[in-house]
Short mmCIF file of C-alpha atoms in Angstrom, two decimals:
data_model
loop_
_atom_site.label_atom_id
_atom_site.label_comp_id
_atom_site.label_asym_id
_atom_site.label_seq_id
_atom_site.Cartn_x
_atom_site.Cartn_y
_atom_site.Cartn_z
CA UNK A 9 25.81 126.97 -22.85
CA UNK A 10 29.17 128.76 -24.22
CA UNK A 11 30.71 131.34 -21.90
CA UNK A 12 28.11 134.62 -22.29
CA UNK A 13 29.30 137.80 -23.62
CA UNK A 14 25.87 139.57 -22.84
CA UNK A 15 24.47 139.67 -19.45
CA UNK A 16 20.75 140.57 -18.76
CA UNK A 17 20.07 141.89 -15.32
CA UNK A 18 16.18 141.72 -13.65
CA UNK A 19 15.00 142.39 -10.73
CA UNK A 20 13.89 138.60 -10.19
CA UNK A 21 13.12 135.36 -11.78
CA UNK A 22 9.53 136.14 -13.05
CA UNK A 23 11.17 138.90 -15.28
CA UNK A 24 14.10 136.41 -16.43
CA UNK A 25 10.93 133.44 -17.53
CA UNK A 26 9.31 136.33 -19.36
CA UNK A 27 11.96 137.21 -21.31
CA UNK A 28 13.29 133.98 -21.56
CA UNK A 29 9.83 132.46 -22.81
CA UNK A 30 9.03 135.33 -25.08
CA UNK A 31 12.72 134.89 -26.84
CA UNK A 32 11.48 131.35 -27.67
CA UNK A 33 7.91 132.30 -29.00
CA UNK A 34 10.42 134.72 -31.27
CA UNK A 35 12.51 131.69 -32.21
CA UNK A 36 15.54 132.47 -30.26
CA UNK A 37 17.44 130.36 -28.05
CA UNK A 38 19.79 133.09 -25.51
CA UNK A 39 21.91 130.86 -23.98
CA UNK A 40 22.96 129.30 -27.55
CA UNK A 41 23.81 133.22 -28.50
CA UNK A 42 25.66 133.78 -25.78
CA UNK A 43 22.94 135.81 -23.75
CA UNK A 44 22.20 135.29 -20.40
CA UNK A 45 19.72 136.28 -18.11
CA UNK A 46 20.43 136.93 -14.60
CA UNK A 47 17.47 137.51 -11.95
CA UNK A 48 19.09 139.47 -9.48
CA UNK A 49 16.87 139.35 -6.27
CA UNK A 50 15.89 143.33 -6.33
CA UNK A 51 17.24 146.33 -7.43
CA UNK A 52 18.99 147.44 -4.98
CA UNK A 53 21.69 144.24 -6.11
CA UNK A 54 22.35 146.53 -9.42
CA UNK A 55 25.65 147.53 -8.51
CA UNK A 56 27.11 144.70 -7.46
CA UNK A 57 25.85 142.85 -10.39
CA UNK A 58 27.35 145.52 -12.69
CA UNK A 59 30.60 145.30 -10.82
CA UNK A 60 30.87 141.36 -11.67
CA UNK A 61 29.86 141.27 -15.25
CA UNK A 62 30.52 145.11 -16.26
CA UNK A 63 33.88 146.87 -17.24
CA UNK A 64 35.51 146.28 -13.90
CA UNK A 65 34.15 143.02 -13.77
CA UNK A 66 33.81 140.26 -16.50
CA UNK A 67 33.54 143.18 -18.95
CA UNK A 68 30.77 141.53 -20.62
CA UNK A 69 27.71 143.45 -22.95
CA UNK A 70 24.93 144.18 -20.19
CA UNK A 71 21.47 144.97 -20.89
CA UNK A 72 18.60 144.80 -18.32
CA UNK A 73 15.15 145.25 -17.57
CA UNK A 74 13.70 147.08 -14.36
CA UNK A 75 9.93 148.39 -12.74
CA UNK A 76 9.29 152.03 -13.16
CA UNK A 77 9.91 152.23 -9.27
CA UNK A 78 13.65 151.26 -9.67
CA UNK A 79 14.51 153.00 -12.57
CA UNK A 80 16.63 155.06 -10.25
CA UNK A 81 18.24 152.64 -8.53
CA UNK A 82 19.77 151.19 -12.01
CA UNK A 83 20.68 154.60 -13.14
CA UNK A 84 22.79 155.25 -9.79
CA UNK A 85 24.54 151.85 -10.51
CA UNK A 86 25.12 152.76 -14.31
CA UNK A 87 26.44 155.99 -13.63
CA UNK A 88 28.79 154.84 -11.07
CA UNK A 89 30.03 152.19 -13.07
CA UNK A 90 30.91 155.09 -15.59
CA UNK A 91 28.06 154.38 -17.93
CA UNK A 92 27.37 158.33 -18.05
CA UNK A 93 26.02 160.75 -16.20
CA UNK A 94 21.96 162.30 -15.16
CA UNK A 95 21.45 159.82 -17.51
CA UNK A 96 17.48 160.06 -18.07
CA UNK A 97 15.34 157.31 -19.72
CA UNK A 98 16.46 157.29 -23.27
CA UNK A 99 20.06 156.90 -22.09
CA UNK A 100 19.36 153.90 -19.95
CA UNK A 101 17.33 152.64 -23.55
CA UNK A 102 20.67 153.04 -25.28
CA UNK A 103 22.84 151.47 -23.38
CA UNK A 104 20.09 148.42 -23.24
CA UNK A 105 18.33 149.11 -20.17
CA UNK A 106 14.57 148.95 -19.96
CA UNK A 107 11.81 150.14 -18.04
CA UNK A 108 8.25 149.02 -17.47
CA UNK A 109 5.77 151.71 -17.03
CA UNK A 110 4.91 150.19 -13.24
CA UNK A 111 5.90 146.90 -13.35
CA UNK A 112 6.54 143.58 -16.05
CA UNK A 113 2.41 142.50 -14.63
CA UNK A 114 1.23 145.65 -15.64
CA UNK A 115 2.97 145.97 -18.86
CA UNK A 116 1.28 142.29 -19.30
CA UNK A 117 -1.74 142.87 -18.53
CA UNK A 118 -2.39 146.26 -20.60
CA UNK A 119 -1.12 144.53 -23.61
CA UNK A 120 -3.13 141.26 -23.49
CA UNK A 121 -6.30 143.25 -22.00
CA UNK A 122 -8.27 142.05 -18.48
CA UNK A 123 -10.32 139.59 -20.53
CA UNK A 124 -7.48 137.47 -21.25
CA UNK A 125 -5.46 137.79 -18.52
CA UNK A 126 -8.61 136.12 -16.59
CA UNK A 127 -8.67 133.27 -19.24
CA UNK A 128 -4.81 132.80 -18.18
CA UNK A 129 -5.98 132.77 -14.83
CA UNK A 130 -9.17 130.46 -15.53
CA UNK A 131 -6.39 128.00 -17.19
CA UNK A 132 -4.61 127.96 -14.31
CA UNK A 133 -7.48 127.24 -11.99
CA UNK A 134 -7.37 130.08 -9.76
CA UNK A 135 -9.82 132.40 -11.61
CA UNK A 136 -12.00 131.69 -7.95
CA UNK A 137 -9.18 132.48 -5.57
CA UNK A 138 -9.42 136.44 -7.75
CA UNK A 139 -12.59 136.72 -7.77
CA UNK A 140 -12.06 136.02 -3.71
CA UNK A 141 -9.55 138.74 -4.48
CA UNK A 142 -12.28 141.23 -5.88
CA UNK A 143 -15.04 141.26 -3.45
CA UNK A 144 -12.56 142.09 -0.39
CA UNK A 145 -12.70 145.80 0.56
CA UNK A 146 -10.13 147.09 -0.55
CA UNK A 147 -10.27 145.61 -3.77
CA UNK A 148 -13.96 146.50 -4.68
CA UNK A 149 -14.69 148.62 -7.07
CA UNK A 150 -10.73 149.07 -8.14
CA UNK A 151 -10.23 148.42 -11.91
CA UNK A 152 -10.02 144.74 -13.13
CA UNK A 153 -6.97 145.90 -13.93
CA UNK A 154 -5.18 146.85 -10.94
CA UNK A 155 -6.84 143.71 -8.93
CA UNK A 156 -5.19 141.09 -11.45
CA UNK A 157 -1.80 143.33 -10.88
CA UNK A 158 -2.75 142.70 -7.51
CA UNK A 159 -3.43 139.17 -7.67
CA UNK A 160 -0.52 138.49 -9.69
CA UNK A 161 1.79 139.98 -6.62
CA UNK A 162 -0.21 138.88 -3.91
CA UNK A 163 0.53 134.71 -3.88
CA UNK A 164 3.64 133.42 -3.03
CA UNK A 165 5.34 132.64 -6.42
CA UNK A 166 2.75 133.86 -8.62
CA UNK A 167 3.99 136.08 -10.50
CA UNK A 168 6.79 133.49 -11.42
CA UNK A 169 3.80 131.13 -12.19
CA UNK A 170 2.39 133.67 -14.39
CA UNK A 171 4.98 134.75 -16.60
CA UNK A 172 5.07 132.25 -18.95
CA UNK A 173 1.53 131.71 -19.35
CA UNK A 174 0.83 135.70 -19.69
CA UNK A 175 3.36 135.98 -22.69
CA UNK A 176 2.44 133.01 -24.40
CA UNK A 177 -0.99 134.37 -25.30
CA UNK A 178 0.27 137.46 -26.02
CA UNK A 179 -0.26 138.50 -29.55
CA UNK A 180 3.68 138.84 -30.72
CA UNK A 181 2.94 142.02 -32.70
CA UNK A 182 1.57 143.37 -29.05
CA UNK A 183 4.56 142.55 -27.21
CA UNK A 184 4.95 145.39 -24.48
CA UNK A 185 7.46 148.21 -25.38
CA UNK A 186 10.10 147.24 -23.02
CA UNK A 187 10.03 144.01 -23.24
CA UNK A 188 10.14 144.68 -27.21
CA UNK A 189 13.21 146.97 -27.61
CA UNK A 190 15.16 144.66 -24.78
CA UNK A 191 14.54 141.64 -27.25
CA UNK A 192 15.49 143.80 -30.41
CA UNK A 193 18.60 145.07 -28.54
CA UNK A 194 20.25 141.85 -27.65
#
């Protein structure tokens, strides 16, 4: 890969396969144009992420993608990296920053639709461990919906697992919204 000039921060590595498996269905190869993207283990890492590869860092392009839940976490590390201030959602969209209306698995789900997120999970032969998932008490009677968000969060490294699988049967003119404008912004 050449040195990058544009720097993609996530919260972790099943957001970086997502976007980096949904820039190939689009044709696109990021680390031959000069985009990388950097899973930052939560967060809560935002600002020292922004210090390495932002103006007082590298001083590369950064873009990024977060969970509706840390939306403010990335806005206190924009604004003190003197990307603006009370910046609200449409600023973080302009300077490339993204956010998922819960989370990247919800965003997922919604646009593929419950049926075909439990193919995915039929493909991957675990369509019994959910359905395990579904008749435990807390889960009965919950949406299909928020049990497979469940499910996808609830085994260690699934939602890693899943990524790839849940974009490539999305439909590309159904791509989720952030995931969309991140792709069209880079």
């Amino acid at each position: 890969m050449n040195h990058p000039h544009t720097v993609v921060l996530v919260e972790g590595i099943s957001d970086r396969s997502a976007i980096e498996a949904l820039a190939e269905r689009r044709g696109r190869n990021l680390a031959a144009e000069g985009i990388s993207v950097v899973a930052m283990g939560g967060a809560t890492n935002i600002g020292a992420h922004i210090g390495e590869f932002g103006p007082l860092g590298r001083d590369l392009r950064l873009a990024g993608l977060c969970d509706a839940g840390e939306q403010g976490a990335f806005m206190r590390g924009l604004e003190r990296a003197g990307f603006g201030s009370d910046l609200a959602r449409s600023d973080l969209e302009a300077l490339g920053f993204f956010v998922c209306v819960a989370d990247l698995e919800d965003e997922l789900i919604r646009a593929l639709g419950t049926a075909t997120v439990e193919r995915v999970v039929d493909a991957e032969g675990e369509l019994g461990s959910f359905r395990t998932l579904q008749k435990q008490p807390p889960w009965r009677g919950r949406s299909t919906h928020d049990q497979l968000r469940r499910f996808m969060g609830a085994g260690s490294g699934r939602k890693i697992r899943y990524a790839g699988p849940l974009v490539a049967a999305l439909e590309l003119d159904r791509v989720p919204q952030p995931l969309d404008g991140l792709l069209a912004h880079l």
